[in-house]
Amino acid sequence: MARTSFLGDLLTNLYGRGRWSSGGDRRSMEALCTALLSTAGEVAGLRLASAIFDKYRAMSPEEKLGFFTFLNERLDVDSSEVAKLAQAYSEERSPGNFAALVQSAEPRRQELFRRLHQAPGATTELVAARVDLLGMLKDHPELKRTDMDFVHLLRSWFNRGFLRIEQIDWNTSATLLEKIVAYEAVHEIHDWDDLRRRLHPADRRCFAFFHPTMPSEPLIFVEVALTKGVPGSIQALLEEDRDIMRPEAANTAVFYSISNCQKGLKGVSFGNFLIKQVVSQLSQEFPKLDTFVTLSPMPGLKRWLETLDGDAKAANLLAGTATETEAEALAARYLLDAKRSDGFPQDPVARFHLGNGAMVHDVHAGADTSPNGMAQSCGLMVNYLYDRSQTEKRHETFTGEKTIAASRTVRSKARSEKGAGQDKGAPKGKAAKAETAPTATE
Amino acid sequence: MARTSFLGDLLTNLYGRGRWSSGGDRRSMEALCTALLSTAGEVAGLRLASAIFDKYRAMSPEEKLGFFTFLNERLDVDSSEVAKLAQAYSEERSPGNFAALVQSAEPRRQELFRRLHQAPGATTELVAARVDLLGMLKDHPELKRTDMDFVHLLRSWFNRGFLRIEQIDWNTSATLLEKIVAYEAVHEIHDWDDLRRRLHPADRRCFAFFHPTMPSEPLIFVEVALTKGVPGSIQALLEEDRDIMRPEAANTAVFYSISNCQKGLKGVSFGNFLIKQVVSQLSQEFPKLDTFVTLSPMPGLKRWLETLDGDAKAANLLAGTATETEAEALAARYLLDAKRSDGFPQDPVARFHLGNGAMVHDVHAGADTSPNGMAQSCGLMVNYLYDRSQTEKRHETFTGEKTIAASRTVRSKARSEKGAGQDKGAPKGKAAKAETAPTATE
Amino acid sequence: MARTSFLGDLLTNLYGRGRWSSGGDRRSMEALCTALLSTAGEVAGLRLASAIFDKYRAMSPEEKLGFFTFLNERLDVDSSEVAKLAQAYSEERSPGNFAALVQSAEPRRQELFRRLHQAPGATTELVAARVDLLGMLKDHPELKRTDMDFVHLLRSWFNRGFLRIEQIDWNTSATLLEKIVAYEAVHEIHDWDDLRRRLHPADRRCFAFFHPTMPSEPLIFVEVALTKGVPGSIQALLEEDRDIMRPEAANTAVFYSISNCQKGLKGVSFGNFLIKQVVSQLSQEFPKLDTFVTLSPMPGLKRWLETLDGDAKAANLLAGTATETEAEALAARYLLDAKRSDGFPQDPVARFHLGNGAMVHDVHAGADTSPNGMAQSCGLMVNYLYDRSQTEKRHETFTGEKTIAASRTVRSKARSEKGAGQDKGAPKGKAAKAETAPTATE
Amino acid sequence: MARTSFLGDLLTNLYGRGRWSSGGDRRSMEALCTALLSTAGEVAGLRLASAIFDKYRAMSPEEKLGFFTFLNERLDVDSSEVAKLAQAYSEERSPGNFAALVQSAEPRRQELFRRLHQAPGATTELVAARVDLLGMLKDHPELKRTDMDFVHLLRSWFNRGFLRIEQIDWNTSATLLEKIVAYEAVHEIHDWDDLRRRLHPADRRCFAFFHPTMPSEPLIFVEVALTKGVPGSIQALLEEDRDIMRPEAANTAVFYSISNCQKGLKGVSFGNFLIKQVVSQLSQEFPKLDTFVTLSPMPGLKRWLETLDGDAKAANLLAGTATETEAEALAARYLLDAKRSDGFPQDPVARFHLGNGAMVHDVHAGADTSPNGMAQSCGLMVNYLYDRSQTEKRHETFTGEKTIAASRTVRSKARSEKGAGQDKGAPKGKAAKAETAPTATE
């Protein structure tokens, strides 16, 4: 914040308000980018970068597509040059040959992004530009090349060492609290009273990551409830008139909502580390906490049920007439058996938590009866359990062997369904593996 | 600081003090590096990185050489693979082919460095390791390849947007002040009283850059004197009993000492931007300041004089018997005419300030009579002038055409020497250019 | 905050949680107070003070009355002792006699309050106790003696030098913002959106005073609108869809709401100084501001109108059928002529601003059409003008000669009424004075 | 600091630099004081206060004496008025009579001091003025009356609730560290290296109290060494090359130097509370600490020895020829037996620590061989022990019955001396009491 305005002041001061802040530069976008890539002047570079951002912001969607196409095609790698220099380096591994090869193999747009990134407020501008780019990928998949360069650089700029964690509570500024309301992606926050119930009571916590160049923008946040025992429904957690507990008396921390805030940072992951940092902080503050668990949606459940043509129980669940037992059996089967072509679970939330080293702990029918909860997951929710002594091992087993760690309860619920619905065609190999892999169960 | 210890706590908390902090991992350095490159586990990665740093710190110089040789040879680019993938990408510019090419052309040690950089305190460790590497380059020039990768990453991590400027004064902590004393590279600070005279008086300023991951380590600092008129000697500036001036009455800011603090960041330049930021801040604080000038040494003067075999005046200056006029004439000639094979000035300080867009403003004999000042520059010093309306143009003229911007005074002093010593064999082409290039003179 | 909990920790640490925090002390309130007055032990004193606060908080209203009666009667001045010591001091003005006299003339409850004030959190407790006391004064006017001692000490503890001013805006914590909503005493804040409209737009400001021992409790706050010209209605200022102005373009700052937050600090005045501090801060931030004005209610107008039996225009205004001209004429007359028996204005808001050195600038009909505004002031509002070059002189003329400074506009509005309604019986002496006192008019 | 300059800005802003800051007011000091007492204008009051401080600072010592005499005589209590009002209040205890009496019995200079205290920076000015007054008391004992009023108000302004404790270490600013060097009153700090040895090592601590109106001025500070066992000499503690200990391994905290920094706050005591707060903080940080002890000088020892005319051992000790046993015996006797006429110990340091509830733990010969240590205490030092479970009881026994708590060791050392030197004339009553009072010994 301070930095940004300071640099702005600096430029204004060095060149006068008129010359700097007016988008006076009438060269084409291509000319500006070429100029930025070729200048060695630091201040000239800042001015060009700023002019490019000004111009970009004023572009129509078509013009933006043109701009990214320019980056994609004209600032790409020259592969014949690379081949030639690779050959030269094979012949003589001199530092000069090395430098030439490495430089030629880096798309020139990476250097452009880096130079743009020097301007005041550039991080925010680039993250916003990437949102535009992501919207183009479906119709223009070749732009994925440019997006790869974006991700490469964003990962470096958002290196974990630069992040700071902050607790969000009732002492947080209204400015930031408004953003929490806007960014909450899982269980909508209806108004300030609702927000207060999430953040203020002694048995509630919320933590977010921030980056020094975007000090008033959360990157990701997690909402936590401190409870006795593992809860089976979001309604109970968010009830208006519930009893508030002394946090020292809690034995369980429930991560019931995790929201990524910046679409433009897709592919730069913060969630795993946020969860582990919060587990660590809460453990220190409340030594009696011994269970760290999520209460999560199953966003792909309904779509999967719809693929089970002719399955009577699935039809019941979709129709809202399934018993609790039937519902939970189907949900357990979905989590354990429904796989993508690469062998990993279909459910994106499952992939996230299992990839972090959690296990499937339990499933609950009637756990989220909000319209959204019914529409996505037929009201079902799942607990993923983070057992600190096992997360690393589970992470590796999941990543390597694609084994899904699951509790006896969940496996038994899944089995009851399969016993009943034997040959419904779900792939069974992995599930069987889950059942027998001893390290993957409680 | 806080961050570092927080991450340390996190790891301790996740794994227990014993398992984490003991260098319990007895695998070889190569095995650890390979494991780090292949793990997908975030916490496993932190632990491996920390083990690698532990092991590195305990290594003998020979072992460190072995380690860097391993990085240089074994984690290099596979150029035949690159050539093959460049060919494939030429044939089909798919995102997949692109990703494969770009990845293969990046030396694997870059990814290793990036993963190491995630560990608590890693920035400091890596900067220290680079100091070791720099010491090996002379005898092992092939390691420059690894050093190039180092510089590439350090530039990204020390991106200007992450730096914050701080004023160093008598309200600064003793811890930091001790570092200023230690890092001062131009005019030694003898004791706390000397330090106080540099920082505390109303007409003195000191500014430093800091990076968020090394909060108690300055990266670079500059000492500034606010004066009336451009000073011609360092003795006058640092005099113990001088009169202290109201800073509002000053018209000139003198940058009389700029010190880079981190050897391991060689090649990552901060000085240009620091000077401009300080110019900007001082301009805002003291609107009457109209002259921004350095008082700088000429570290290469003496060596250059020694190359002028048979030049009587040069011999006089070396012997300490030259007149002031003779001395200044030689110094002016040195700055304008003494060039490297690439056409840029021999003097490193001149290259720095001219490259930033400054001009040679004046030279002074008897300006630094300290032992060091006599040994390096025969007591001579030079003012470089930063004229904000000209810096960008001068920067580009210097960088592009290698033109040295110089005041009439300096050109006239140089000419007097050449008039007198006509055929002393100094290359005259560039100097002639300086004299006639109108934009390059006051 | 920190302090409070620190002291709490200290006591816990020194004596163990059980011994300290349990209200274990079963002595009577009188016995505890006597013990506190006689102990010389610092820690013993803290413990007794804390026990007294515990006991006080648990008291019924009757018991609290008994407690204050005890303070009032038993810890009073011993006037015969005072008379004796005054005599002794008359005879020999020795330091010893002086000390004895001064001490005897100070009611012992003052020393009790001072000792109570040493305990952690005592300021808040004492301010709360005074709220209780204030509620008893009507039925028990003799307790005013104790209240005088309270005020004497509170003025010293809330010495202006200890206050800090803070801007309240959208970066303020929700905790504090909730208090602003609760304490707003003039124009109710309906919800968070309403609050946002008061604090967040670029042409709005809010400032509050805080005291170090009550860091999360505002003492007083003022809401300010930056405008072009002096506004004539609160509706226009608070309109939902109004255009927001660049604050640099404003020439007028309007203080449209000032709320004291702590009933227990009645008689300790902060408003005058807050207004002047805000005038000073805004002048520095926005040099173009040249008019500082309030938009204030006339809380006593309606009651005064009701006393004007038989006045047809007053009846019209009360009935809501007066013309704008008639309404403003009556309001002007009220401000200039309606006096208390001591010669000062009947209107409390007028007394406050005129006492601060402001003048009556204008009156507006239909300016506050809220239920509250209609009920108190028949919809009328008044601007008081703070002219920095005149405030001190006006303050002294008002305080000394009871002269009301008023603009030509206001005097002319008042005259029109009196011309029309000649002999309505309003006291005319002072108004006449206002008209002729040249220094008191614009 | 911020506050001060803010108020200064405010005044400048309200009245223009010229009118405010010039000491333009040419009225006499008496006239100014009278004007300040009679003005009701807040800003006028600030201006008068500032003019009074300006004038005071410019006064000669004689003029200052005249000023304090004016305060003492002319702004005193009117005792006949007080007697009259006391009589009136005896007759009718109305709030009005009460107010009149209380006000008349307060010396008018108290109100003057309070009004002066409102000005920017007034606290510092008043504390400085009191230093002047203290210097006059010896020759002008009648001024003690004015000094009593000073102390009364200073105690209220420096109420413990306003103090904050801060650790002083190597991260403290040079500005503050210079003050620590200047204010150290017990064991001189020779230079920055010496200072570093006191503050920086892991087994050293320093804490100070600060007041919000004097943020860069410490009020009092204490230096602490963390050790194993109770040390018997200051040389060992301050040795240059001593081994530094992990603070977690210490069992003893030694308070080896306590310095009051503000002469003008004489009579406002901070030491007792500082020690207890530090004991509390260190206990929490290092739970293994079980002994809190001082290493203190005996500033009155030498003078007392000189009164023991004809005592051979005392003569030996004064001559530097006493054995260690003899020296310690005399020192123990001094602490236990040498009393003032009021029955309290002659030694001021003993009065301080015993009054805080400490006990005499041990005495050591050869414990401070510095010139100052030899001159004051013949090289002897004493440990006072703070046992948290006993301090309150000991405080009360000391204050009430004047009993000196002492360890068996010390009593035995004292006895050995008395056994040997039976009838040397020391008063024995109290010592006997100490020996037999069971609660006063370990």
Tab-separated table of C-alpha atoms in Angstrom, chain A residues 59-268:
chain	number	residue	atom	x	y	z
A	59	MET	CA	-8.993	-2.630	-24.044
A	60	SER	CA	-12.120	-4.392	-25.261
A	61	PRO	CA	-12.298	-8.186	-24.863
A	62	GLU	CA	-11.341	-8.594	-28.525
A	63	GLU	CA	-8.328	-6.352	-28.097
A	64	LYS	CA	-7.273	-8.297	-25.027
A	65	LEU	CA	-7.508	-11.525	-27.024
A	66	GLY	CA	-5.343	-9.877	-29.636
A	67	PHE	CA	-2.837	-8.871	-26.979
A	68	PHE	CA	-2.559	-12.370	-25.538
A	69	THR	CA	-2.311	-13.826	-29.030
A	70	PHE	CA	0.585	-11.452	-29.655
A	71	LEU	CA	2.283	-12.650	-26.478
A	72	ASN	CA	1.579	-16.259	-27.355
A	73	GLU	CA	2.842	-16.165	-30.922
A	74	ARG	CA	5.339	-13.348	-31.178
A	75	LEU	CA	7.006	-13.577	-27.767
A	76	ASP	CA	7.303	-17.339	-27.837
A	77	VAL	CA	10.364	-19.548	-27.861
A	78	ASP	CA	12.232	-19.700	-31.159
A	79	SER	CA	12.568	-23.431	-31.255
A	80	SER	CA	14.990	-23.644	-34.163
A	81	GLU	CA	17.256	-21.204	-32.344
A	82	VAL	CA	16.946	-23.330	-29.221
A	83	ALA	CA	17.822	-26.457	-31.172
A	84	LYS	CA	20.890	-24.771	-32.633
A	85	LEU	CA	22.073	-23.493	-29.269
A	86	ALA	CA	21.432	-26.843	-27.620
A	87	GLN	CA	23.667	-28.369	-30.241
A	88	ALA	CA	26.347	-25.767	-29.571
A	89	TYR	CA	26.139	-26.411	-25.855
A	90	SER	CA	26.433	-30.144	-26.434
A	91	GLU	CA	29.653	-29.462	-28.240
A	92	GLU	CA	31.100	-27.051	-25.731
A	93	ARG	CA	29.612	-26.611	-22.310
A	94	SER	CA	30.972	-23.125	-21.804
A	95	PRO	CA	29.177	-20.596	-19.599
A	96	GLY	CA	28.578	-18.474	-22.697
A	97	ASN	CA	26.906	-21.315	-24.594
A	98	PHE	CA	24.951	-22.168	-21.477
A	99	ALA	CA	23.697	-18.617	-21.033
A	100	ALA	CA	22.680	-18.401	-24.679
A	101	LEU	CA	20.772	-21.666	-24.511
A	102	VAL	CA	18.974	-20.945	-21.249
A	103	GLN	CA	17.990	-17.511	-22.393
A	104	SER	CA	16.747	-18.633	-25.774
A	105	ALA	CA	14.655	-21.388	-24.201
A	106	GLU	CA	12.818	-18.949	-22.007
A	107	PRO	CA	9.808	-17.443	-23.815
A	108	ARG	CA	10.366	-13.728	-24.201
A	109	ARG	CA	6.982	-12.989	-22.642
A	110	GLN	CA	8.402	-14.197	-19.299
A	111	GLU	CA	10.916	-11.374	-19.377
A	112	LEU	CA	8.082	-9.027	-20.374
A	113	PHE	CA	6.009	-10.130	-17.375
A	114	ARG	CA	8.998	-9.683	-15.092
A	115	ARG	CA	9.581	-6.156	-16.323
A	116	LEU	CA	5.903	-5.312	-16.043
A	117	HIS	CA	6.034	-6.614	-12.506
A	118	GLN	CA	8.408	-3.831	-11.476
A	119	ALA	CA	5.752	-1.126	-11.824
A	120	PRO	CA	3.782	0.191	-8.868
A	121	GLY	CA	0.763	-1.984	-8.195
A	122	ALA	CA	1.799	-4.411	-10.927
A	123	THR	CA	1.025	-7.557	-8.971
A	124	THR	CA	-2.648	-6.676	-8.788
A	125	GLU	CA	-2.734	-5.719	-12.470
A	126	LEU	CA	-1.103	-8.945	-13.599
A	127	VAL	CA	-3.349	-11.092	-11.434
A	128	ALA	CA	-6.344	-9.292	-12.943
A	129	ALA	CA	-5.006	-9.803	-16.467
A	130	ARG	CA	-4.681	-13.476	-15.821
A	131	VAL	CA	-8.362	-13.652	-14.915
A	132	ASP	CA	-9.032	-12.404	-18.452
A	133	LEU	CA	-6.672	-14.955	-19.917
A	134	LEU	CA	-8.251	-17.842	-18.013
A	135	GLY	CA	-11.583	-16.869	-19.538
A	136	MET	CA	-10.127	-17.267	-23.025
A	137	LEU	CA	-8.557	-20.701	-22.583
A	138	LYS	CA	-11.649	-22.709	-23.354
A	139	ASP	CA	-12.087	-21.181	-26.786
A	140	HIS	CA	-8.378	-20.634	-27.400
A	141	PRO	CA	-6.547	-23.577	-25.866
A	142	GLU	CA	-3.299	-22.620	-27.582
A	143	LEU	CA	-3.088	-19.695	-25.105
A	144	LYS	CA	-2.300	-22.269	-22.427
A	145	ARG	CA	1.326	-21.754	-23.387
A	146	THR	CA	1.153	-18.165	-22.183
A	147	ASP	CA	-0.773	-19.240	-19.109
A	148	MET	CA	1.984	-21.698	-18.222
A	149	ASP	CA	4.456	-18.835	-18.154
A	150	PHE	CA	2.072	-16.869	-15.985
A	151	VAL	CA	1.803	-19.694	-13.473
A	152	HIS	CA	5.563	-20.205	-13.463
A	153	LEU	CA	6.132	-16.589	-12.466
A	154	LEU	CA	3.195	-16.281	-10.077
A	155	ARG	CA	4.470	-19.297	-8.149
A	156	SER	CA	7.780	-17.578	-7.696
A	157	TRP	CA	6.264	-14.231	-6.705
A	158	PHE	CA	3.830	-15.873	-4.288
A	159	ASN	CA	6.522	-18.030	-2.758
A	160	ARG	CA	5.386	-19.263	0.595
A	161	GLY	CA	8.173	-17.444	2.398
A	162	PHE	CA	6.511	-14.147	1.514
A	163	LEU	CA	3.080	-15.010	2.880
A	164	ARG	CA	1.939	-13.925	6.299
A	165	ILE	CA	-0.962	-15.419	8.166
A	166	GLU	CA	-3.446	-13.180	9.988
A	167	GLN	CA	-6.364	-13.935	12.202
A	168	ILE	CA	-9.591	-12.354	11.015
A	169	ASP	CA	-11.899	-11.472	13.866
A	170	TRP	CA	-14.105	-8.727	15.144
A	171	ASN	CA	-11.068	-6.470	15.551
A	172	THR	CA	-10.435	-6.673	11.827
A	173	SER	CA	-11.239	-3.654	9.689
A	174	ALA	CA	-14.609	-3.332	7.985
A	175	THR	CA	-12.792	-3.058	4.649
A	176	LEU	CA	-11.356	-6.526	5.052
A	177	LEU	CA	-14.469	-8.013	6.569
A	178	GLU	CA	-16.452	-6.927	3.520
A	179	LYS	CA	-14.014	-8.909	1.391
A	180	ILE	CA	-14.484	-11.987	3.548
A	181	VAL	CA	-18.235	-11.730	2.928
A	182	ALA	CA	-17.657	-11.310	-0.802
A	183	TYR	CA	-15.096	-14.115	-1.167
A	184	GLU	CA	-16.800	-16.748	0.998
A	185	ALA	CA	-17.330	-19.490	-1.553
A	186	VAL	CA	-18.732	-22.389	0.458
A	187	HIS	CA	-21.402	-21.258	2.911
A	188	GLU	CA	-22.719	-17.823	2.009
A	189	ILE	CA	-22.472	-15.089	4.667
A	190	HIS	CA	-25.815	-13.270	4.617
A	191	ASP	CA	-25.100	-10.088	6.556
A	192	TRP	CA	-22.967	-8.545	9.294
A	193	ASP	CA	-24.777	-10.457	12.004
A	194	ASP	CA	-24.038	-13.685	10.195
A	195	LEU	CA	-20.409	-12.625	9.801
A	196	ARG	CA	-20.201	-11.790	13.488
A	197	ARG	CA	-21.401	-15.303	14.353
A	198	ARG	CA	-18.590	-16.759	12.226
A	199	LEU	CA	-15.735	-14.669	13.577
A	200	HIS	CA	-16.506	-13.242	16.956
A	201	PRO	CA	-17.563	-15.998	19.373
A	202	ALA	CA	-14.838	-17.414	21.580
A	203	ASP	CA	-15.140	-20.839	19.915
A	204	ARG	CA	-14.749	-19.576	16.340
A	205	ARG	CA	-11.633	-18.669	14.377
A	206	CYS	CA	-10.798	-17.422	10.910
A	207	PHE	CA	-7.343	-17.163	9.361
A	208	ALA	CA	-6.144	-15.746	6.055
A	209	PHE	CA	-2.940	-15.511	4.040
A	210	PHE	CA	-1.716	-12.163	2.730
A	211	HIS	CA	1.076	-11.133	0.372
A	212	PRO	CA	3.192	-7.988	0.882
A	213	THR	CA	2.374	-6.534	-2.523
A	214	MET	CA	-1.391	-6.931	-2.019
A	215	PRO	CA	-1.714	-6.037	1.648
A	216	SER	CA	-5.455	-5.474	1.679
A	217	GLU	CA	-6.395	-8.521	-0.395
A	218	PRO	CA	-6.692	-11.919	1.298
A	219	LEU	CA	-5.396	-14.787	-0.841
A	220	ILE	CA	-7.260	-17.570	0.936
A	221	PHE	CA	-9.047	-17.955	4.235
A	222	VAL	CA	-10.367	-20.743	6.384
A	223	GLU	CA	-13.170	-20.665	8.951
A	224	VAL	CA	-12.786	-22.897	11.988
A	225	ALA	CA	-15.178	-24.015	14.711
A	226	LEU	CA	-13.865	-25.337	18.020
A	227	THR	CA	-16.176	-28.077	19.235
A	228	LYS	CA	-16.556	-31.122	21.424
A	229	GLY	CA	-16.591	-34.054	19.067
A	230	VAL	CA	-16.814	-34.146	15.295
A	231	PRO	CA	-19.936	-32.381	14.015
A	232	GLY	CA	-22.218	-33.964	11.482
A	233	SER	CA	-24.035	-30.958	10.064
A	234	ILE	CA	-23.290	-27.408	9.057
A	235	GLN	CA	-26.638	-26.240	10.387
A	236	ALA	CA	-25.633	-27.157	13.933
A	237	LEU	CA	-22.339	-25.282	13.538
A	238	LEU	CA	-23.903	-22.104	12.225
A	239	GLU	CA	-27.064	-22.078	14.317
A	240	GLU	CA	-27.967	-18.596	15.530
A	241	ASP	CA	-28.775	-19.458	19.120
A	242	ARG	CA	-26.249	-22.164	19.805
A	243	ASP	CA	-24.350	-22.200	23.094
A	244	ILE	CA	-20.916	-20.700	22.851
A	245	MET	CA	-18.160	-22.816	24.368
A	246	ARG	CA	-14.999	-21.886	26.219
A	247	PRO	CA	-12.362	-22.667	23.579
A	248	GLU	CA	-10.170	-24.295	26.232
A	249	ALA	CA	-12.827	-26.977	26.607
A	250	ALA	CA	-12.805	-27.967	22.931
A	251	ASN	CA	-11.147	-31.168	21.733
A	252	THR	CA	-11.881	-30.730	18.033
A	253	ALA	CA	-11.156	-28.059	15.450
A	254	VAL	CA	-13.456	-28.134	12.448
A	255	PHE	CA	-12.380	-26.515	9.187
A	256	TYR	CA	-15.803	-25.920	7.739
A	257	SER	CA	-15.072	-23.441	4.961
A	258	ILE	CA	-11.980	-22.761	2.861
A	259	SER	CA	-12.193	-20.087	0.174
A	260	ASN	CA	-9.648	-19.095	-2.416
A	261	CYS	CA	-10.042	-15.365	-3.030
A	262	GLN	CA	-8.051	-14.649	-6.180
A	263	LYS	CA	-9.203	-16.295	-9.384
A	264	GLY	CA	-6.092	-14.979	-11.094
A	265	LEU	CA	-3.936	-17.148	-8.836
A	266	LYS	CA	-5.485	-20.427	-9.976
A	267	GLY	CA	-2.781	-23.070	-9.955
A	268	VAL	CA	-0.803	-21.388	-7.174
